[in-house]
Amino acid sequence: MANPNRRTIKSRAAIAGHPLHPLMVHFPVAALMTLVACDLGYWYTADPFWLRVGLWLAGIGALGGWLASIAGTIDLVSVGQIRRLITGWSHAIVAVVMLSLASFNWLIRFNQPEMVLPWGIAISVITAGLVALAGWLGGQLVYEHAVGVEVEE
């Protein structure tokens, strides 16, 4: 339930008042979610094309996610109102676990592509679940706590 007494919590990692973290997460999220479909394509067809695409998606998801996490971390540690929110810390912890798994998945694909089945696909599915959870928590920060948005009074 939304808090009727909420106030805007401004982002410190922003350009012209626009928070960078929510701007930067879209491509990594899309890459890590699409990776599941890519892995299923490889499992179903055994076509090496899916291995190559999966390598790129895993890399974009992991590296892009870590870059986006810089802006999120700046906000978490420098804005007291965010730092006091359990939701902010929960979002950060889930994101670190998810990005660690995504990075490990990328390394598996880079060094041992034959391990995509079964380990790569298993990690992709777990990562996708964590992406969804982190996104839900991020949505709570925006819609329930007004992080990075203007609230009309």
Backbone as ProteinMPNN parsed JSONL, in Angstrom:
{"seq_chain_A": "MANPNRRTIKSRAAIAGHPLHPLMVHFPVAALMTLVACDLGYWYTADPFWLRVGLWLAGIGALGGWLASIAGTIDLVSVGQIRRLITGWSHAIVAVVMLSLASFNWLIRFNQPEMVLPWGIAISVITAGLVALAGWLGGQLVYEHAVGVEVEE", "coords_chain_A": {"N_chain_A": [[0.838, -1.172, 0.0], [0.54, 2.172, -0.833], [2.245, 4.943, 0.625], [0.626, 7.667, 1.924], [1.798, 9.915, 3.034], [4.272, 10.24, 1.978], [7.429, 11.566, 0.895], [9.414, 13.028, -1.682], [12.357, 11.268, -2.498], [15.378, 12.172, -3.359], [17.693, 11.223, -5.922], [21.214, 10.873, -5.822], [22.95, 10.046, -7.746], [22.456, 11.201, -10.519], [21.361, 12.827, -13.532], [20.507, 15.981, -14.452], [18.391, 15.79, -12.647], [17.346, 13.314, -13.237], [17.371, 10.031, -12.249], [20.151, 7.814, -12.522], [20.446, 5.011, -12.1], [17.887, 3.54, -12.523], [17.688, 4.093, -15.215], [19.843, 2.76, -16.332], [19.49, 0.002, -15.965], [17.893, -1.388, -17.787], [18.888, -2.66, -20.223], [20.721, -4.674, -19.191], [18.863, -6.196, -17.679], [17.074, -7.055, -19.681], [18.867, -8.574, -21.228], [19.665, -10.635, -19.433], [17.234, -11.896, -18.888], [16.444, -12.725, -21.441], [18.433, -14.525, -21.919], [17.646, -16.933, -20.761], [15.712, -17.916, -22.58], [17.385, -18.2, -24.768], [19.13, -20.202, -23.847], [17.303, -22.288, -23.634], [16.721, -22.562, -26.321], [19.188, -23.55, -27.221], [19.301, -25.961, -25.783], [17.143, -27.287, -26.916], [17.775, -27.388, -29.705], [20.522, -27.827, -30.028], [22.158, -26.224, -31.523], [25.081, -24.446, -32.179], [24.934, -21.716, -32.535], [23.25, -20.642, -30.571], [24.869, -20.864, -28.347], [26.839, -18.931, -28.854], [25.27, -16.588, -28.937], [24.279, -16.694, -26.339], [26.633, -16.341, -24.856], [27.237, -13.648, -25.412], [24.887, -12.383, -24.44], [25.023, -13.08, -21.716], [27.386, -11.77, -20.99], [26.775, -9.046, -21.558], [24.643, -8.741, -19.801], [25.862, -9.234, -17.278], [28.13, -7.404, -17.151], [26.881, -4.949, -17.807], [25.021, -4.863, -15.751], [26.678, -4.661, -13.472], [27.779, -2.138, -13.975], [25.454, -0.552, -13.796], [24.955, -0.983, -11.156], [26.771, 0.614, -9.86], [25.729, 3.23, -9.882], [23.423, 2.72, -8.383], [24.572, 1.954, -5.951], [25.861, 4.306, -5.186], [23.631, 5.905, -4.624], [22.504, 4.383, -2.529], [24.449, 4.459, -0.459], [24.911, 7.19, -0.094], [22.574, 8.623, 0.302], [20.717, 9.263, 2.949], [17.974, 8.744, 3.488], [17.377, 6.631, 1.76], [19.223, 4.771, 2.603], [18.194, 4.092, 5.08], [16.079, 2.464, 4.503], [14.742, -0.757, 4.586], [13.947, -2.061, 2.316], [15.636, -0.929, 0.386], [18.17, -1.969, 1.094], [17.578, -4.689, 0.852], [17.031, -4.873, -1.883], [19.579, -4.207, -2.863], [21.178, -6.334, -1.851], [19.998, -8.619, -3.041], [20.518, -7.936, -5.692], [23.349, -7.979, -5.783], [23.881, -10.699, -5.301], [22.558, -11.773, -7.53], [24.025, -10.577, -9.658], [26.523, -11.649, -9.172], [26.064, -14.369, -9.671], [25.348, -14.101, -12.385], [27.758, -13.188, -13.453], [29.426, -15.378, -12.934], [28.124, -17.242, -14.54], [28.643, -16.132, -17.052], [31.422, -16.461, -17.14], [31.583, -19.271, -17.142], [30.46, -19.798, -19.654], [32.304, -18.514, -21.266], [34.75, -19.824, -20.763], [34.2, -22.604, -20.663], [32.168, -23.678, -22.72], [30.773, -26.034, -23.119], [29.633, -26.61, -20.718], [27.267, -25.318, -20.525], [24.968, -26.809, -20.628], [24.397, -28.848, -18.022], [24.706, -26.671, -16.261], [24.874, -23.902, -17.034], [22.28, -23.276, -17.976], [20.782, -23.771, -15.676], [21.812, -21.847, -13.896], [21.094, -19.58, -15.319], [18.29, -19.619, -15.132], [17.907, -19.376, -12.351], [19.123, -16.888, -11.992], [17.404, -15.282, -13.547], [15.099, -15.419, -11.974], [16.036, -14.054, -9.72], [16.513, -11.571, -10.89], [13.896, -10.795, -11.401], [12.939, -10.602, -8.748], [14.65, -8.579, -7.716], [13.846, -6.517, -9.389], [11.182, -6.209, -8.581], [11.545, -5.359, -5.928], [12.938, -2.989, -6.481], [10.898, -1.627, -7.781], [9.188, -1.249, -5.599], [10.743, 0.568, -4.169], [10.547, 2.805, -5.818], [7.706, 3.213, -6.272], [6.463, 2.965, -3.75], [8.103, 4.263, -1.935], [8.933, 6.537, -3.178], [11.468, 6.984, -4.352], [13.616, 8.784, -6.264], [11.602, 10.026, -7.757], [9.256, 12.668, -8.444], [6.946, 13.79, -6.103], [3.671, 14.895, -6.039], [2.298, 17.442, -4.067]], "CA_chain_A": [[0.0, 0.0, 0.0], [1.336, 3.389, -0.95], [2.262, 5.815, 1.792], [0.107, 8.983, 1.512], [2.639, 10.971, 3.605], [5.638, 10.115, 1.46], [8.113, 12.705, 0.303], [10.379, 12.651, -2.707], [13.73, 10.963, -2.095], [16.174, 12.478, -4.555], [18.865, 10.416, -6.242], [22.465, 11.639, -5.971], [23.527, 9.622, -9.024], [21.431, 11.654, -11.452], [21.693, 13.877, -14.489], [19.365, 16.897, -14.582], [17.311, 15.286, -11.812], [16.916, 11.982, -13.666], [18.244, 9.024, -11.636], [20.865, 6.979, -13.5], [20.293, 3.568, -11.891], [16.779, 2.958, -13.278], [17.964, 4.274, -16.637], [20.9, 1.84, -16.779], [19.213, -1.423, -15.728], [17.026, -2.009, -18.788], [19.592, -3.595, -21.107], [21.137, -5.878, -18.466], [17.676, -7.0, -17.338], [16.613, -7.704, -20.91], [19.847, -9.586, -21.625], [19.64, -11.788, -18.527], [15.957, -12.603, -19.056], [16.481, -13.359, -22.76], [19.394, -15.624, -21.831], [16.901, -18.169, -20.468], [15.152, -18.381, -23.855], [18.525, -18.6, -25.581], [19.568, -21.507, -23.344], [16.288, -23.274, -24.032], [16.954, -22.788, -27.743], [20.339, -24.444, -27.353], [18.909, -27.267, -25.255], [16.212, -27.907, -27.868], [18.319, -27.577, -31.052], [21.963, -28.11, -29.986], [22.796, -25.356, -32.502], [26.083, -23.601, -31.513], [24.517, -20.321, -32.619], [22.698, -20.254, -29.275], [25.995, -20.71, -27.424], [27.451, -17.625, -29.121], [24.339, -15.55, -28.484], [24.247, -16.772, -24.88], [27.858, -15.734, -24.336], [27.076, -12.199, -25.493], [23.834, -11.954, -23.517], [25.527, -13.216, -20.353], [28.36, -10.702, -20.786], [26.061, -7.767, -21.501], [23.869, -8.728, -18.565], [26.743, -9.119, -16.111], [28.881, -6.142, -17.155], [25.929, -3.838, -17.738], [24.447, -4.853, -14.406], [27.667, -4.11, -12.529], [27.85, -0.688, -14.215], [24.246, 0.047, -13.223], [25.037, -1.089, -9.694], [27.569, 1.739, -9.346], [24.789, 4.324, -9.606], [22.581, 2.298, -7.265], [25.373, 1.977, -4.718], [26.044, 5.712, -4.824], [22.4, 6.34, -3.957], [22.31, 3.652, -1.27], [25.364, 4.881, 0.611], [25.011, 8.641, 0.077], [21.276, 9.227, 0.606], [20.297, 8.691, 4.222], [16.598, 8.25, 3.419], [17.425, 5.319, 1.101], [20.02, 3.897, 3.463], [17.365, 3.657, 6.195], [14.999, 1.587, 4.025], [15.036, -2.189, 4.47], [13.755, -2.4, 0.897], [16.845, -0.542, -0.343], [19.217, -2.961, 1.375], [17.148, -5.969, 0.27], [17.255, -4.742, -3.328], [21.025, -4.254, -3.102], [21.689, -7.682, -1.567], [19.528, -9.504, -4.113], [21.225, -7.553, -6.92], [24.736, -8.457, -5.71], [23.838, -12.159, -5.505], [22.179, -12.003, -8.927], [25.138, -10.204, -10.535], [27.597, -12.624, -8.952], [25.685, -15.556, -10.456], [25.42, -13.75, -13.806], [29.181, -13.132, -13.807], [29.887, -16.769, -12.95], [27.523, -17.842, -15.737], [29.395, -15.631, -18.198], [32.725, -17.13, -17.126], [31.364, -20.654, -17.59], [30.243, -19.775, -21.104], [33.526, -18.046, -21.9], [35.827, -20.793, -20.597], [33.758, -23.985, -20.878], [30.816, -23.605, -23.276], [30.085, -27.326, -23.021], [28.975, -26.665, -19.413], [25.985, -24.613, -20.572], [24.021, -27.84, -20.184], [23.203, -28.315, -17.349], [24.968, -25.596, -15.307], [24.545, -22.575, -17.558], [20.826, -23.061, -18.006], [20.307, -23.712, -14.29], [22.185, -20.54, -13.353], [20.288, -18.578, -16.025], [16.933, -19.627, -14.572], [17.995, -18.792, -11.003], [19.42, -15.462, -12.185], [16.175, -14.627, -14.011], [14.244, -15.27, -10.8], [16.596, -12.971, -8.891], [16.269, -10.323, -11.621], [12.494, -10.451, -11.14], [12.834, -10.178, -7.353], [15.308, -7.274, -7.601], [12.975, -5.557, -10.062], [10.026, -5.982, -7.73], [12.017, -4.527, -4.822], [13.207, -1.667, -7.056], [9.588, -1.001, -7.983], [8.731, -0.782, -4.29], [11.488, 1.792, -3.838], [10.019, 3.913, -6.614], [6.273, 3.464, -6.141], [6.021, 3.068, -2.363], [8.963, 5.159, -1.159], [9.182, 7.729, -4.014], [12.897, 7.181, -4.616], [13.927, 9.28, -7.605], [10.441, 10.566, -8.471], [8.643, 13.847, -7.833], [5.623, 13.537, -5.537], [2.866, 16.124, -5.98], [1.788, 17.648, -2.698]], "C_chain_A": [[0.889, 1.243, 0.0], [1.181, 4.251, 0.292], [1.773, 7.2, 1.382], [0.963, 10.147, 2.026], [4.053, 10.963, 3.036], [6.126, 11.428, 0.854], [9.082, 12.177, -0.739], [11.733, 12.371, -2.074], [14.581, 11.129, -3.348], [17.384, 11.563, -4.677], [20.084, 11.329, -6.343], [23.159, 11.278, -7.279], [22.492, 9.93, -10.106], [22.011, 12.699, -12.394], [20.428, 14.69, -14.711], [18.146, 16.367, -13.822], [16.806, 13.903, -12.176], [17.868, 10.933, -13.103], [18.864, 8.094, -12.678], [20.577, 5.48, -13.338], [19.104, 2.985, -12.661], [16.945, 3.086, -14.795], [18.888, 3.182, -17.171], [20.543, 0.356, -16.673], [18.475, -2.117, -16.864], [17.734, -3.016, -19.689], [20.107, -4.83, -20.367], [19.959, -6.785, -18.095], [17.193, -7.754, -18.571], [17.566, -8.816, -21.333], [19.749, -10.827, -20.74], [18.331, -12.561, -18.617], [15.924, -13.345, -20.399], [17.435, -14.545, -22.778], [18.7, -16.955, -21.54], [16.332, -18.75, -21.767], [16.252, -18.887, -24.778], [19.021, -19.989, -25.156], [18.571, -22.608, -23.695], [16.41, -23.585, -25.519], [18.121, -23.725, -27.984], [20.002, -25.856, -26.892], [18.039, -28.01, -26.266], [16.877, -28.251, -29.199], [19.768, -28.053, -31.095], [22.74, -27.307, -31.041], [23.786, -24.436, -31.787], [25.803, -22.097, -31.617], [24.037, -19.822, -31.257], [23.786, -20.114, -28.215], [26.649, -19.337, -27.593], [26.56, -16.486, -28.632], [24.294, -15.517, -26.957], [25.474, -16.148, -24.234], [27.731, -14.214, -24.315], [26.021, -11.693, -24.516], [24.305, -12.013, -22.069], [26.524, -12.095, -20.041], [27.71, -9.344, -20.669], [25.28, -7.654, -20.194], [24.744, -8.512, -17.345], [27.452, -7.766, -16.079], [27.967, -4.924, -17.059], [25.292, -3.721, -16.366], [25.399, -4.288, -13.374], [27.817, -2.607, -12.729], [26.639, 0.023, -13.606], [24.299, 0.029, -11.7], [25.875, 0.032, -9.082], [26.646, 2.902, -8.974], [23.885, 3.965, -8.435], [23.32, 2.347, -5.942], [25.622, 3.402, -4.248], [24.806, 6.219, -4.086], [22.229, 5.67, -2.601], [23.188, 4.203, -0.152], [25.374, 6.392, 0.858], [23.688, 9.328, 0.408], [20.716, 8.532, 1.851], [18.9, 8.108, 4.202], [16.539, 6.875, 2.752], [18.145, 4.326, 2.002], [19.203, 3.355, 4.637], [16.252, 2.694, 5.788], [15.465, 0.132, 3.935], [14.912, -2.624, 3.012], [14.985, -2.046, 0.076], [17.962, -1.551, -0.145], [18.851, -4.321, 0.782], [17.386, -5.976, -1.238], [18.746, -4.879, -3.651], [21.585, -5.66, -2.9], [21.263, -8.666, -2.656], [20.288, -9.208, -5.402], [22.666, -8.054, -6.916], [24.793, -9.97, -5.921], [23.543, -12.468, -6.967], [23.332, -11.687, -9.87], [26.334, -11.132, -10.361], [27.31, -13.901, -9.734], [25.786, -15.278, -11.953], [26.87, -13.707, -14.28], [29.773, -14.535, -13.89], [29.371, -17.489, -14.2], [28.275, -17.405, -16.986], [30.756, -16.314, -18.275], [32.619, -18.587, -17.565], [31.267, -20.683, -19.105], [31.516, -19.39, -21.854], [34.602, -19.135, -21.886], [35.436, -22.229, -20.928], [32.346, -24.012, -21.444], [30.05, -24.929, -23.213], [29.331, -27.464, -21.696], [27.645, -25.91, -19.379], [24.86, -25.567, -20.189], [24.767, -28.753, -19.242], [23.437, -27.04, -16.56], [24.561, -24.218, -15.805], [23.059, -22.299, -17.536], [20.257, -22.972, -16.595], [20.607, -22.339, -13.679], [21.37, -19.434, -14.023], [18.884, -18.481, -15.436], [16.928, -19.009, -13.167], [18.238, -17.291, -11.098], [18.173, -14.706, -12.623], [15.199, -14.434, -12.853], [14.723, -14.146, -9.891], [16.443, -11.609, -9.556], [14.84, -9.857, -11.34], [12.314, -9.946, -9.71], [13.468, -8.796, -7.149], [14.457, -6.187, -8.264], [11.745, -5.21, -9.233], [10.403, -5.072, -6.553], [12.339, -3.11, -5.298], [11.913, -0.911, -7.316], [8.999, -0.496, -6.677], [9.447, 0.508, -3.882], [10.916, 3.0, -4.566], [8.574, 4.225, -6.244], [5.791, 3.588, -4.7], [6.834, 4.078, -1.559], [9.37, 6.414, -1.918], [10.676, 8.028, -4.193], [13.068, 7.625, -6.063], [12.757, 9.796, -8.393], [9.923, 11.79, -7.733], [7.238, 13.477, -7.359], [4.884, 14.874, -5.476], [2.269, 16.248, -4.59], [0.444, 18.319, -2.728]], "O_chain_A": [[1.862, 1.332, 0.748], [0.124, 4.281, 0.923], [2.427, 7.859, 0.573], [0.861, 11.256, 1.502], [4.938, 11.626, 3.576], [5.353, 12.259, 0.379], [9.512, 11.025, -0.683], [12.203, 13.128, -1.226], [14.507, 10.324, -4.276], [18.008, 11.183, -3.686], [19.996, 12.43, -6.886], [23.871, 12.099, -7.856], [21.755, 9.05, -10.551], [23.007, 13.358, -12.094], [19.397, 14.149, -15.111], [17.013, 16.48, -14.291], [15.928, 13.369, -11.499], [19.052, 10.936, -13.441], [18.187, 7.644, -13.603], [20.475, 4.76, -14.332], [19.288, 2.013, -13.394], [16.406, 2.284, -15.557], [18.744, 2.732, -18.308], [21.244, -0.475, -17.25], [18.439, -3.347, -16.894], [17.226, -4.118, -19.896], [19.945, -5.942, -20.87], [20.06, -8.008, -18.191], [16.935, -8.955, -18.507], [17.122, -9.885, -21.751], [19.751, -11.95, -21.245], [18.33, -13.778, -18.437], [15.428, -14.469, -20.474], [17.259, -15.471, -23.57], [19.136, -17.997, -22.031], [16.462, -19.948, -22.018], [16.074, -19.88, -25.484], [19.297, -20.842, -26.0], [18.963, -23.73, -24.016], [16.227, -24.729, -25.935], [18.054, -24.597, -28.851], [20.378, -26.833, -27.541], [18.184, -29.219, -26.448], [16.581, -29.299, -29.774], [20.197, -28.625, -32.097], [23.856, -27.679, -31.404], [23.389, -23.711, -30.875], [26.375, -21.303, -30.87], [24.375, -18.714, -30.841], [23.638, -19.325, -27.281], [26.972, -18.667, -26.612], [27.031, -15.542, -27.996], [24.273, -14.444, -26.354], [25.373, -15.504, -23.19], [28.074, -13.569, -23.324], [26.233, -10.688, -23.838], [24.023, -11.109, -21.283], [26.504, -11.536, -18.945], [28.052, -8.567, -19.777], [25.262, -6.599, -19.56], [24.416, -7.705, -16.475], [27.377, -7.056, -15.076], [28.248, -3.983, -16.316], [25.05, -2.619, -15.874], [24.991, -3.525, -12.499], [27.966, -1.871, -11.754], [26.779, 1.072, -12.977], [23.757, 0.914, -11.038], [25.703, 0.362, -7.908], [26.765, 3.482, -7.895], [23.608, 4.81, -7.585], [22.751, 2.74, -4.923], [25.597, 3.677, -3.048], [24.917, 6.879, -3.053], [21.85, 6.324, -1.63], [22.723, 4.393, 0.972], [25.807, 6.831, 1.923], [23.685, 10.507, 0.762], [20.3, 7.374, 1.804], [18.654, 7.08, 4.833], [15.727, 6.039, 3.146], [17.721, 3.179, 2.143], [19.493, 2.267, 5.136], [15.554, 2.164, 6.652], [16.465, -0.166, 3.282], [15.684, -3.457, 2.537], [15.346, -2.786, -0.839], [18.625, -1.946, -1.104], [19.718, -5.026, 0.267], [17.878, -6.957, -1.796], [19.125, -5.577, -4.591], [22.39, -6.123, -3.708], [22.077, -9.454, -3.137], [20.661, -10.131, -6.127], [23.158, -8.509, -7.949], [25.661, -10.463, -6.642], [24.194, -13.319, -7.573], [23.593, -12.456, -10.795], [27.077, -11.37, -11.313], [28.199, -14.452, -10.384], [26.259, -16.126, -12.71], [27.174, -14.145, -15.39], [30.531, -14.842, -14.81], [30.102, -18.25, -14.833], [28.519, -18.215, -17.88], [31.194, -16.702, -19.358], [33.485, -19.079, -18.289], [31.916, -21.497, -19.761], [31.769, -19.886, -22.951], [35.288, -19.343, -22.887], [36.264, -22.993, -21.425], [31.407, -24.339, -20.719], [28.82, -24.94, -23.251], [28.479, -28.342, -21.562], [26.976, -25.861, -18.347], [23.912, -25.178, -19.506], [25.726, -29.395, -19.672], [22.468, -26.367, -16.207], [23.959, -23.447, -15.058], [22.624, -21.223, -17.128], [19.347, -22.183, -16.343], [19.751, -21.746, -13.023], [20.994, -18.46, -13.37], [18.353, -17.384, -15.262], [16.047, -18.215, -12.837], [17.627, -16.512, -10.366], [17.908, -13.609, -12.13], [14.543, -13.396, -12.762], [13.92, -13.381, -9.357], [16.262, -10.601, -8.872], [14.601, -8.679, -11.076], [11.608, -8.962, -9.488], [12.885, -7.94, -6.483], [14.363, -5.069, -7.756], [11.321, -4.055, -9.189], [9.675, -4.135, -6.224], [12.047, -2.139, -4.6], [11.838, 0.298, -7.099], [8.379, 0.567, -6.645], [8.837, 1.419, -3.324], [10.814, 4.087, -3.998], [8.246, 5.371, -5.937], [4.792, 4.264, -4.453], [6.322, 4.681, -0.616], [10.072, 7.266, -1.374], [11.089, 9.187, -4.185], [12.694, 6.899, -6.984], [12.883, 9.995, -9.601], [10.133, 11.927, -6.528], [6.442, 12.921, -8.116], [5.395, 15.856, -4.938], [1.793, 15.269, -4.014], [-0.143, 18.575, -1.676]]}, "name": "protein", "num_of_chains": 1, "seq": "MANPNRRTIKSRAAIAGHPLHPLMVHFPVAALMTLVACDLGYWYTADPFWLRVGLWLAGIGALGGWLASIAGTIDLVSVGQIRRLITGWSHAIVAVVMLSLASFNWLIRFNQPEMVLPWGIAISVITAGLVALAGWLGGQLVYEHAVGVEVEE"}
